[in-house]
Amino acid sequence: MDVEDLENQSINDYNYLKLLKKFYDSYLKDYKLKFFSVQFLHVLIAGLTLIPPLILREIIDQAIPAGNISRIITLVIIVFAVYLTSSIFRYRRVFHGHKVAQFITRDMRNDLYNHYQYLSLNFHDNKKTGELMSRVIDDLNRLQEFIHHGPEAIIGSAVLLSGTVIIIFTLNVKLTLVTLLYVPFLIYFSYKIMQKMHQAFRATRSAKASLSDRLEDNLAGIKVIKAFVNEDFEQGRFNEKNQAHTDNRMSAVKYLSILFPGSRMLNSFGILSVISYGAYLTVIGDITVGTVVAFYTYLIQFREPLLRIVRMSEGLSRFFASTERFFSHLELKPEILCNTGDEKRESLKGKVEFDNVHLTYDNQQEILKGINFTANADQTVALVGPSGAGKTSMVRLIPRLYEANLGKVKVDGIDVREYDLKNLRSYIGMVMQEDFLFSDTVAENIAYGRPDAAREEIIKAAKDANAHDFIVGLKDGYDTLVGQRGIKLSGGQRQRVSIARAFLNNPKILILDEATSSVDLETEQLIQEAVDKVSRGRTTFIIAHRLATIVNADQILFVEAGKIVERGSHEKLMALDNKYREFYEMQFKKEEIA
């Protein structure tokens, strides 16, 4: 079962009640006192909103006809006190409501990010970076908004609506029934328009995601675009995505433009009912003028909470969708971390053995087929062969970046699965073909594995990697910011910084995956000198693009179609006059022609 199936299965296992309970137990429970205090404030604020129309009724019907100025002043002061109290409550509701929502989503975001760190590479191989960023940022931003505004809309609006209906029924039943005749039409109209509006907003979000993908590709590949003079072509493709986003957005705006004037128009029927029928009832002496004014005031504030409840149906749906996706990712098990041992070593000799190792990605094509070899401590082992043969997959099994499906990978005679994972990886240094540099300084990138390293240690590692000379020539030396992915450095410079980063940890096992590819001959020589220097006294695995760089290896493994088909020293393999020699001579001829 692949990652997508596991994720979908996890989502399908949820129902709404179970999801709410899990959300409460996992996150809301820690803030329940503040959260439910805020909910109580929703009730209080809605209750206070119901008071002024009743006081206005008393002023019109009693205080003014009686000419009682002191009574009018008293009632006005009461209304002021109500508004002042409501404002204080609103401040506390807004501040503490957003605070609780922010803290909850902070905890969720930390948990999800930390979980992504521990999930195996198999998970990350099957996911786009943009999708994971959307889960961490966009989904949780939507969830944060609902944690505060969702209960506010539902609880506050429910109290306000039910309180309004109860009060106006007590004031006059006949006028209430006439006044509320329009409400079913308002609800139906609002629901239908919002349904179409939300469909348009979903299409807008989809178009936005497509636009973002296109923008990310174009900006990341700007050098390729310029090299092929494809600016006009890419502008056309971007304009197409941008126009699709604009069209969908305008569709949503159209329905939004209909919703509020339309609902206001329907609400006006209720207001007209109050004015006309209320005036009639006043004339015949059935109700007072103050009652008509109170009805009018209640009806003016009736529409907004009604719309908010209808609108929250979509917010509730998004809340459940975001929460489902959150827990579906959080419950994916980090396969390697969940199956780690507790073996810890103070030191390693560095002997590595592969015993009948098989590897399959996503239960599909078998990448490695019965790999057997031994690399003794302090030996240099080179892996060569055509692209896609499985060389990189082999070395990634040593630090358990991937897990063998069958067979054993051993370090110092112990299955790597029996080691404490952090302990094992602390003795292994890796330099990949396109190693990643963070948007920090040169020094911080070199010290990434040892943030507490002294500046002298960083400089020594850089010198060992033949990187010191170019680093001191940079504008700010070791404090130079390298840009995103190290864009401010050349390919060879990035590679030497990566090698220095690996050297600083003083690993007992060093893995160099195409460390000299895509660099010029001078840089290759500098890198090769550094590798020769630091590979002494440690077990080193080299995946080489140029075979001339590995002729001195203690053992060369020729890998083809997931199998080791030849092994031995350079001299022995050349004497065999088989695949390795053919591969070597073919490359030598290409270099001669070049």
Coordinates of C-alpha atoms in Angstrom, one line a residue:
M1 CA 0.0 0.0 0.0
D2 CA 1.6 3.4 -1.0
V3 CA 1.5 6.7 0.8
E4 CA -1.5 8.0 -1.0
D5 CA -3.6 4.9 -0.1
L6 CA -2.6 5.1 3.5
E7 CA -3.5 8.8 3.6
N8 CA -6.9 8.1 2.0
Q9 CA -7.6 5.2 4.2
S10 CA -6.9 7.4 7.3
I11 CA -9.3 10.1 6.0
N12 CA -12.1 7.5 5.3
D13 CA -11.8 6.2 8.9
Y14 CA -13.1 9.5 10.3
N15 CA -16.6 10.7 11.0
Y16 CA -17.4 14.2 12.2
L17 CA -18.0 13.4 15.8
K18 CA -14.9 11.3 16.0
L19 CA -12.9 14.1 14.3
L20 CA -14.3 16.7 16.8
K21 CA -13.4 14.5 19.7
K22 CA -9.9 13.9 18.4
F23 CA -9.4 17.6 17.8
Y24 CA -10.6 18.4 21.3
D25 CA -8.5 15.8 23.0
S26 CA -5.4 16.6 21.0
Y27 CA -5.4 20.4 21.0
L28 CA -8.4 22.2 22.3
K29 CA -8.4 20.5 25.7
D30 CA -5.2 22.3 26.8
Y31 CA -6.9 25.7 26.3
K32 CA -10.5 24.7 27.3
L33 CA -10.9 27.2 30.0
K34 CA -10.0 30.2 27.8
F35 CA -11.9 28.7 24.8
F36 CA -15.2 28.2 26.7
S37 CA -14.8 31.5 28.4
V38 CA -14.8 33.1 24.9
Q39 CA -17.8 31.1 24.0
F40 CA -19.6 32.4 27.1
L41 CA -18.7 35.9 25.9
H42 CA -20.5 35.2 22.6
V43 CA -23.7 34.5 24.6
L44 CA -23.3 37.6 26.7
I45 CA -22.6 39.9 23.8
A46 CA -25.6 38.6 21.9
G47 CA -27.8 39.0 25.0
L48 CA -26.6 42.6 25.5
T49 CA -27.4 43.3 21.8
L50 CA -31.1 42.5 22.5
I51 CA -31.5 45.1 25.3
P52 CA -31.3 48.5 23.5
P53 CA -34.4 48.1 21.4
L54 CA -36.5 47.3 24.5
I55 CA -35.2 50.4 26.2
L56 CA -35.9 52.5 23.1
R57 CA -39.5 51.2 23.2
E58 CA -39.8 52.3 26.8
I59 CA -38.4 55.8 26.1
I60 CA -40.9 56.3 23.2
D61 CA -43.9 54.8 24.8
Q62 CA -43.5 55.9 28.4
A63 CA -40.7 58.4 29.2
I64 CA -41.4 60.9 26.3
P65 CA -45.2 61.0 26.7
A66 CA -44.8 61.5 30.4
G67 CA -42.3 64.3 29.9
N68 CA -40.0 62.5 32.4
I69 CA -36.6 63.9 31.6
S70 CA -34.8 62.1 34.4
R71 CA -36.2 58.8 33.3
I72 CA -35.0 59.5 29.7
I73 CA -31.5 60.3 31.0
T74 CA -31.5 57.2 33.2
L75 CA -32.5 55.0 30.3
V76 CA -29.9 56.6 28.0
I77 CA -27.3 56.0 30.7
I78 CA -28.4 52.3 30.9
V79 CA -28.1 52.0 27.1
F80 CA -24.6 53.6 27.3
A81 CA -23.6 51.1 30.0
V82 CA -24.9 48.3 27.8
Y83 CA -22.8 49.5 24.8
L84 CA -19.7 50.0 27.0
T85 CA -20.0 46.6 28.6
S86 CA -20.6 45.1 25.2
S87 CA -17.5 46.8 23.8
I88 CA -15.3 45.5 26.7
F89 CA -16.6 42.0 26.2
R90 CA -16.0 42.3 22.4
Y91 CA -12.4 43.4 23.0
R92 CA -11.8 40.4 25.3
R93 CA -13.6 38.1 22.9
V94 CA -11.5 39.2 19.9
F95 CA -8.2 39.2 21.7
H96 CA -8.6 36.0 23.6
G97 CA -10.5 34.2 20.8
H98 CA -7.7 34.9 18.3
K99 CA -5.1 34.1 21.0
V100 CA -6.5 30.7 21.6
A101 CA -6.9 30.0 17.9
Q102 CA -3.3 31.2 17.3
F103 CA -1.9 29.0 20.1
I104 CA -3.8 25.9 18.9
T105 CA -2.7 26.3 15.3
R106 CA 0.9 27.0 16.5
D107 CA 0.9 23.7 18.3
M108 CA -0.7 21.9 15.3
R109 CA 1.8 23.5 12.9
N110 CA 4.7 22.5 15.1
D111 CA 3.4 18.9 15.4
L112 CA 2.9 18.6 11.6
Y113 CA 6.2 20.1 10.7
N114 CA 8.0 17.8 13.2
H115 CA 6.2 14.8 11.9
Y116 CA 7.2 15.6 8.3
Q117 CA 10.8 15.7 9.6
Y118 CA 10.5 12.1 10.8
L119 CA 8.6 10.6 7.9
S120 CA 10.7 8.4 5.6
L121 CA 12.0 9.7 2.3
N122 CA 9.4 7.4 0.6
F123 CA 6.7 9.7 1.8
H124 CA 8.5 12.9 0.6
D125 CA 9.3 11.2 -2.8
N126 CA 5.6 10.9 -3.4
K127 CA 4.6 14.4 -2.3
K128 CA 5.1 17.9 -3.9
T129 CA 6.8 20.5 -1.7
G130 CA 3.9 22.9 -2.5
E131 CA 1.3 20.4 -1.3
L132 CA 3.1 19.9 2.1
M133 CA 3.5 23.7 2.5
S134 CA -0.2 24.1 1.8
R135 CA -1.0 21.6 4.6
V136 CA 1.3 23.4 7.1
I137 CA 0.3 27.0 6.1
D138 CA -3.0 27.3 4.1
D139 CA -5.0 24.5 5.8
L140 CA -4.0 25.6 9.3
N141 CA -4.7 29.3 8.5
R142 CA -8.2 28.3 7.5
L143 CA -8.6 26.2 10.5
Q144 CA -7.3 29.0 12.7
E145 CA -10.0 31.4 11.4
F146 CA -12.7 28.9 12.0
I147 CA -11.6 28.1 15.6
H148 CA -12.4 31.7 16.5
H149 CA -15.0 32.9 14.0
G150 CA -16.9 29.6 13.6
P151 CA -18.2 29.4 17.2
E152 CA -18.6 33.2 17.2
A153 CA -20.9 33.0 14.2
I154 CA -22.8 29.9 15.3
I155 CA -23.3 30.6 19.0
G156 CA -23.6 34.4 18.8
S157 CA -26.0 34.3 15.8
A158 CA -28.1 31.5 17.3
V159 CA -28.5 33.4 20.6
L160 CA -29.3 36.6 18.7
L161 CA -31.8 35.0 16.4
S162 CA -33.6 32.9 19.0
G163 CA -33.6 35.9 21.4
T164 CA -35.0 38.2 18.8
V165 CA -37.8 35.8 17.8
I166 CA -38.8 35.2 21.4
I167 CA -38.8 38.9 22.2
I168 CA -40.8 40.0 19.2
F169 CA -43.3 37.2 19.8
T170 CA -43.9 38.5 23.3
L171 CA -44.3 42.0 21.9
N172 CA -47.0 41.1 19.4
V173 CA -47.7 37.7 17.8
K174 CA -49.6 38.9 14.7
L175 CA -46.9 41.4 13.7
T176 CA -44.2 38.8 14.3
L177 CA -45.9 36.2 12.0
V178 CA -46.3 38.8 9.3
T179 CA -42.8 40.1 9.7
L180 CA -41.1 36.6 9.5
L181 CA -43.0 35.5 6.4
Y182 CA -40.0 36.6 4.3
V183 CA -37.4 34.6 6.4
P184 CA -37.8 31.2 4.5
F185 CA -37.2 33.1 1.2
L186 CA -34.2 34.8 2.6
I187 CA -32.7 31.5 3.9
Y188 CA -33.4 29.8 0.5
F189 CA -32.0 32.7 -1.5
S190 CA -28.9 33.0 0.6
Y191 CA -28.2 29.2 0.7
K192 CA -28.5 28.9 -3.1
I193 CA -26.3 32.0 -3.9
M194 CA -23.7 30.9 -1.3
Q195 CA -23.6 27.4 -2.7
K196 CA -22.7 28.8 -6.1
M197 CA -20.4 31.4 -4.6
H198 CA -18.5 28.7 -2.7
Q199 CA -18.2 26.5 -5.8
A200 CA -16.7 29.6 -7.5
F201 CA -14.3 30.1 -4.6
R202 CA -13.2 26.4 -4.7
A203 CA -12.5 26.8 -8.4
T204 CA -10.6 30.0 -7.6
R205 CA -8.5 28.1 -5.0
S206 CA -7.8 25.4 -7.6
A207 CA -6.8 28.0 -10.2
K208 CA -4.7 29.8 -7.6
A209 CA -2.8 26.5 -6.9
S210 CA -2.3 26.0 -10.6
L211 CA -1.1 29.6 -11.0
S212 CA 1.3 29.1 -8.1
D213 CA 2.8 25.9 -9.6
R214 CA 3.4 27.7 -12.9
L215 CA 5.0 30.7 -11.1
E216 CA 7.2 28.4 -9.0
D217 CA 8.3 26.5 -12.1
N218 CA 9.0 29.6 -14.1
L219 CA 11.0 31.4 -11.4
A220 CA 13.0 28.3 -10.5
G221 CA 13.7 27.6 -14.2
I222 CA 14.4 31.2 -15.2
K223 CA 17.9 30.3 -16.5
V224 CA 16.5 27.6 -18.8
I225 CA 13.8 29.9 -20.0
K226 CA 16.3 32.6 -20.9
A227 CA 18.7 30.0 -22.4
F228 CA 16.0 28.8 -24.8
V229 CA 14.7 32.4 -25.4
N230 CA 11.3 31.2 -24.3
E231 CA 10.2 34.3 -22.4
D232 CA 7.2 34.9 -24.7
F233 CA 6.1 31.3 -24.6
E234 CA 6.2 31.3 -20.7
Q235 CA 4.4 34.6 -20.6
G236 CA 1.6 33.1 -22.6
R237 CA 1.4 30.1 -20.3
F238 CA 1.4 32.3 -17.2
N239 CA -1.2 34.7 -18.7
E240 CA -3.4 31.7 -19.4
K241 CA -3.2 30.5 -15.8
N242 CA -3.6 34.1 -14.5
Q243 CA -6.7 34.6 -16.7
A244 CA -8.3 31.4 -15.4
H245 CA -7.7 32.6 -11.9
T246 CA -9.2 36.0 -12.7
D247 CA -12.3 34.4 -14.4
N248 CA -13.0 32.2 -11.4
R249 CA -12.5 35.0 -9.0
M250 CA -14.8 37.3 -10.9
S251 CA -17.4 34.5 -10.9
A252 CA -17.2 34.4 -7.1
V253 CA -17.4 38.2 -7.0
K254 CA -20.5 38.1 -9.2
Y255 CA -22.4 35.9 -6.7
L256 CA -21.0 38.0 -3.8
S257 CA -22.4 41.1 -5.5
I258 CA -25.8 39.4 -5.8
L259 CA -25.9 38.0 -2.2
F260 CA -25.7 41.2 -0.1
P261 CA -28.0 43.5 -2.2
G262 CA -30.4 40.6 -2.7
S263 CA -30.6 39.6 0.9
R264 CA -30.9 43.3 1.9
M265 CA -33.8 43.6 -0.6
L266 CA -35.6 40.5 0.9
N267 CA -35.0 41.9 4.4
S268 CA -36.6 45.1 3.3
F269 CA -39.9 43.2 2.8
G270 CA -39.9 42.4 6.5
I271 CA -39.1 46.0 7.3
L272 CA -42.0 47.2 5.0
S273 CA -44.2 44.7 6.7
V274 CA -43.3 46.2 10.1
I275 CA -43.9 49.7 8.9
S276 CA -47.2 49.1 7.1
Y277 CA -48.8 46.4 9.2
G278 CA -47.3 47.9 12.4
A279 CA -48.7 51.3 11.5
Y280 CA -52.1 49.7 11.0
L281 CA -52.0 48.0 14.3
T282 CA -50.9 51.2 15.9
V283 CA -53.8 53.1 14.4
I284 CA -56.3 50.6 15.7
G285 CA -54.6 50.7 19.1
D286 CA -53.3 47.1 19.1
I287 CA -49.7 48.1 19.7
T288 CA -47.7 51.2 20.5
V289 CA -45.3 53.3 18.4
G290 CA -42.4 52.2 20.6
T291 CA -43.3 48.5 19.8
V292 CA -43.1 49.2 16.0
V293 CA -39.8 51.0 16.5
A294 CA -38.5 48.0 18.5
F295 CA -39.7 45.6 15.8
Y296 CA -37.9 47.7 13.2
T297 CA -34.7 47.7 15.1
Y298 CA -34.7 44.0 15.7
L299 CA -35.4 43.3 12.1
I300 CA -32.5 45.5 10.9
Q301 CA -30.1 43.3 12.9
F302 CA -31.9 40.1 12.0
R303 CA -30.4 39.6 8.5
E304 CA -26.7 39.6 9.4
P305 CA -26.7 36.7 11.9
L306 CA -28.9 34.7 9.6
L307 CA -26.4 35.1 6.7
R308 CA -23.5 34.3 9.0
I309 CA -25.1 31.0 10.0
V310 CA -25.7 30.1 6.4
R311 CA -22.2 31.2 5.5
M312 CA -20.7 29.1 8.3
S313 CA -22.0 25.9 6.8
E314 CA -19.2 26.2 4.2
G315 CA -16.7 27.2 6.9
L316 CA -17.6 24.1 8.9
S317 CA -17.1 22.0 5.8
R318 CA -13.7 23.5 5.3
F319 CA -12.8 23.0 8.9
F320 CA -13.6 19.3 8.8
A321 CA -11.7 18.9 5.5
S322 CA -8.6 20.7 6.8
T323 CA -8.7 18.8 10.1
E324 CA -9.1 15.5 8.3
R325 CA -6.1 16.2 6.1
F326 CA -4.1 17.3 9.1
F327 CA -4.8 14.1 11.1
S328 CA -4.4 11.9 8.0
H329 CA -0.8 13.1 7.6
L330 CA -0.1 13.2 11.4
E331 CA -1.1 9.5 11.7
L332 CA 1.1 8.3 8.9
K333 CA 3.7 6.2 10.6
P334 CA 7.4 7.1 10.1
E335 CA 8.3 3.5 9.0
I336 CA 12.0 3.7 9.7
L337 CA 11.8 5.6 13.0
C338 CA 9.1 3.3 14.3
N339 CA 11.4 0.3 13.7
T340 CA 14.6 1.6 15.1
G341 CA 16.7 -0.2 17.7
D342 CA 18.5 1.0 20.8
E343 CA 22.1 0.0 20.0
K344 CA 24.4 2.9 20.7
R345 CA 28.1 3.0 20.1
E346 CA 30.7 5.3 21.5
S347 CA 32.7 4.7 18.3
L348 CA 32.5 2.7 15.0
K349 CA 35.2 0.9 13.1
G350 CA 33.3 1.4 9.8
K351 CA 32.9 -2.1 8.4
V352 CA 29.8 -2.2 6.1
E353 CA 28.2 -5.4 4.8
F354 CA 25.3 -6.0 2.4
D355 CA 23.8 -9.5 2.8
N356 CA 21.3 -10.5 0.0
V357 CA 19.8 -7.0 0.0
H358 CA 16.6 -6.3 -2.1
L359 CA 14.9 -2.9 -2.4
T360 CA 11.6 -2.0 -4.0
Y361 CA 10.1 1.5 -4.1
D362 CA 6.3 1.7 -3.5
N363 CA 6.0 -2.1 -3.9
Q364 CA 6.5 -1.6 -7.6
Q365 CA 9.8 -2.0 -9.6
E366 CA 12.6 -3.9 -7.8
I367 CA 15.6 -1.5 -7.6
L368 CA 18.2 -3.8 -5.9
K369 CA 18.3 -7.5 -6.5
G370 CA 20.3 -9.6 -4.1
I371 CA 23.2 -7.2 -3.3
N372 CA 26.2 -8.8 -1.5
F373 CA 29.5 -7.2 -0.6
T374 CA 31.7 -6.2 2.3
A375 CA 33.6 -3.0 2.7
N376 CA 36.2 -3.4 5.4
A377 CA 37.0 -0.5 7.8
D378 CA 38.9 2.4 6.2
Q379 CA 38.5 1.0 2.7
T380 CA 37.4 3.1 -0.2
V381 CA 34.7 1.5 -2.3
A382 CA 33.6 2.9 -5.6
L383 CA 30.3 2.2 -7.3
V384 CA 30.1 2.6 -11.0
G385 CA 27.7 1.7 -13.7
P386 CA 25.0 3.2 -16.0
S387 CA 22.4 5.7 -14.7
G388 CA 19.5 4.1 -12.9
A389 CA 21.4 1.0 -12.0
G390 CA 20.8 1.4 -8.3
K391 CA 24.1 2.9 -7.0
T392 CA 22.5 5.8 -5.1
S393 CA 19.9 3.5 -3.7
M394 CA 22.6 1.2 -2.3
V395 CA 24.4 3.9 -0.3
R396 CA 21.2 5.4 1.0
L397 CA 20.5 2.2 2.7
I398 CA 23.5 2.6 5.0
P399 CA 22.1 5.5 7.0
R400 CA 18.6 4.1 6.6
L401 CA 17.3 6.8 4.4
Y402 CA 15.4 3.9 2.8
E403 CA 14.7 0.5 4.2
A404 CA 15.7 -2.8 2.5
N405 CA 12.7 -5.0 1.8
L406 CA 14.8 -8.2 2.1
G407 CA 18.2 -9.0 3.4
K408 CA 20.4 -7.1 5.9
V409 CA 22.7 -4.0 5.8
K410 CA 25.2 -4.3 8.6
V411 CA 27.6 -1.8 10.2
D412 CA 30.4 -3.4 12.3
G413 CA 28.5 -6.7 12.1
I414 CA 25.2 -5.3 13.5
D415 CA 22.0 -4.9 11.4
V416 CA 21.5 -1.1 10.9
R417 CA 17.9 -1.7 12.1
E418 CA 19.2 -2.5 15.5
Y419 CA 21.0 0.8 15.9
D420 CA 19.6 3.9 17.5
L421 CA 18.9 5.9 14.3
K422 CA 20.4 9.2 15.5
N423 CA 23.5 7.4 16.8
L424 CA 24.0 5.5 13.5
R425 CA 23.6 8.6 11.4
S426 CA 26.0 10.7 13.6
Y427 CA 28.9 8.5 12.3
I428 CA 27.9 8.9 8.6
G429 CA 28.6 11.9 6.4
M430 CA 26.9 12.3 3.0
V431 CA 27.6 14.6 0.0
M432 CA 25.1 14.3 -2.8
Q433 CA 25.3 15.2 -6.4
E434 CA 23.1 18.3 -6.0
D435 CA 23.5 18.8 -2.3
F436 CA 21.3 21.4 -0.6
L437 CA 22.5 24.6 0.9
F438 CA 20.2 26.6 3.2
S439 CA 19.6 30.4 2.9
D440 CA 22.1 31.1 5.6
T441 CA 25.8 32.1 5.7
V442 CA 28.6 29.9 4.5
A443 CA 29.7 29.3 8.0
E444 CA 26.2 28.3 9.1
N445 CA 25.9 25.9 6.2
I446 CA 29.2 24.2 7.0
A447 CA 28.3 24.0 10.7
Y448 CA 24.8 22.7 10.0
G449 CA 25.5 19.2 11.5
R450 CA 27.4 20.8 14.4
P451 CA 25.8 24.3 15.2
D452 CA 28.1 24.6 18.3
A453 CA 31.3 24.2 16.2
A454 CA 34.0 26.9 16.8
R455 CA 35.0 29.2 13.9
E456 CA 38.4 27.6 13.9
E457 CA 36.8 24.1 13.3
I458 CA 34.7 25.5 10.5
I459 CA 37.7 27.0 8.8
K460 CA 39.7 23.8 9.2
A461 CA 36.9 21.8 7.6
A462 CA 36.7 24.3 4.7
K463 CA 40.5 24.1 4.2
D464 CA 40.2 20.2 4.2
A465 CA 37.6 20.6 1.5
N466 CA 39.7 23.1 -0.5
A467 CA 37.0 25.7 0.0
H468 CA 38.8 28.2 2.2
D469 CA 40.4 30.2 -0.5
F470 CA 37.3 31.0 -2.4
I471 CA 35.3 31.6 0.8
V472 CA 37.7 34.3 2.0
G473 CA 37.4 35.9 -1.4
L474 CA 33.7 36.4 -1.0
K475 CA 32.3 39.8 0.1
D476 CA 31.7 38.9 3.7
G477 CA 33.9 35.8 3.8
Y478 CA 32.4 33.1 6.0
D479 CA 29.5 35.4 6.9
T480 CA 28.4 35.7 3.2
L481 CA 24.7 34.7 2.7
V482 CA 24.6 32.0 0.0
G483 CA 21.0 32.7 -1.1
Q484 CA 18.2 30.2 -1.6
R485 CA 19.6 26.8 -2.3
G486 CA 23.1 28.4 -2.5
I487 CA 22.2 30.3 -5.7
K488 CA 25.0 32.9 -5.1
L489 CA 27.7 30.2 -5.3
S490 CA 28.8 28.3 -8.4
G491 CA 28.2 24.6 -8.6
G492 CA 31.7 23.7 -7.6
Q493 CA 31.7 26.1 -4.7
R494 CA 28.4 24.7 -3.4
Q495 CA 29.8 21.2 -3.7
R496 CA 32.9 22.1 -1.7
V497 CA 30.8 23.7 1.0
S498 CA 28.8 20.5 1.2
I499 CA 32.0 18.5 1.5
A500 CA 33.2 20.8 4.3
R501 CA 29.9 20.3 6.0
A502 CA 30.3 16.5 5.9
F503 CA 34.0 16.7 7.0
L504 CA 33.2 18.9 10.1
N505 CA 31.3 16.0 11.6
N506 CA 34.4 13.8 11.2
P507 CA 32.3 10.8 10.1
K508 CA 33.6 7.3 10.3
I509 CA 31.7 6.4 7.1
L510 CA 31.8 8.9 4.2
I511 CA 29.4 8.7 1.2
L512 CA 30.2 10.8 -1.9
D513 CA 27.5 10.5 -4.5
E514 CA 28.7 12.1 -7.8
A515 CA 30.6 14.7 -5.8
T516 CA 32.7 15.7 -8.8
S517 CA 30.0 15.8 -11.4
S518 CA 28.9 18.9 -13.2
V519 CA 32.1 20.8 -12.3
D520 CA 35.1 21.9 -14.4
L521 CA 38.4 20.0 -14.4
E522 CA 40.1 22.4 -12.1
T523 CA 37.3 22.2 -9.5
E524 CA 37.2 18.5 -9.9
Q525 CA 40.9 18.3 -9.1
L526 CA 40.4 20.4 -6.0
I527 CA 37.5 18.2 -4.9
Q528 CA 39.5 15.1 -5.6
E529 CA 42.4 16.3 -3.6
A530 CA 40.1 17.0 -0.7
V531 CA 38.5 13.6 -1.0
D532 CA 41.8 11.8 -1.1
K533 CA 42.9 13.7 2.0
V534 CA 39.9 13.1 4.2
S535 CA 39.1 9.6 3.1
R536 CA 42.1 8.3 5.0
G537 CA 41.2 6.6 8.2
R538 CA 37.5 6.2 7.3
T539 CA 35.3 3.9 5.2
T540 CA 34.5 5.8 2.0
F541 CA 31.9 5.1 -0.7
I542 CA 32.3 7.0 -3.9
I543 CA 29.7 7.0 -6.7
A544 CA 31.8 8.5 -9.6
H545 CA 30.8 10.1 -12.8
R546 CA 34.3 10.2 -14.1
L547 CA 36.0 6.9 -13.7
A548 CA 39.5 8.4 -13.6
T549 CA 38.7 9.7 -10.1
I550 CA 38.2 6.2 -8.6
V551 CA 41.1 4.2 -10.1
N552 CA 42.8 4.0 -6.7
A553 CA 39.8 2.7 -4.8
D554 CA 40.4 -0.5 -2.8
Q555 CA 37.3 -2.1 -4.3
I556 CA 35.2 -1.1 -7.4
L557 CA 31.7 -2.5 -7.8
F558 CA 30.1 -2.4 -11.2
V559 CA 26.3 -2.1 -10.8
E560 CA 23.9 -2.8 -13.6
A561 CA 20.1 -3.3 -13.4
G562 CA 20.2 -3.6 -9.6
K563 CA 22.9 -6.2 -9.4
I564 CA 26.7 -6.2 -8.8
V565 CA 28.0 -7.8 -12.0
E566 CA 31.7 -7.2 -11.5
R567 CA 33.9 -6.4 -8.5
G568 CA 37.6 -5.9 -7.8
S569 CA 40.4 -3.3 -8.2
H570 CA 40.8 -1.1 -11.2
E571 CA 43.6 -3.3 -12.5
K572 CA 41.7 -6.5 -12.0
L573 CA 38.6 -5.2 -13.7
M574 CA 40.5 -3.9 -16.6
A575 CA 42.2 -7.3 -17.0
L576 CA 38.8 -9.0 -17.1
D577 CA 38.0 -7.1 -20.3
N578 CA 34.3 -7.0 -19.6
K579 CA 31.7 -4.4 -18.7
Y580 CA 33.9 -2.2 -16.5
R581 CA 36.6 -2.0 -19.1
E582 CA 34.1 -1.3 -21.8
F583 CA 32.6 1.5 -19.7
Y584 CA 36.0 2.9 -18.9
E585 CA 37.2 2.9 -22.5
M586 CA 34.0 4.4 -23.8
Q587 CA 34.3 7.3 -21.4
F588 CA 38.0 7.7 -22.2
K589 CA 37.2 7.9 -25.9
K590 CA 34.5 10.5 -25.3
E591 CA 36.9 12.7 -23.3
E592 CA 39.5 12.3 -26.1
I593 CA 37.0 13.5 -28.6
A594 CA 36.0 16.4 -26.4

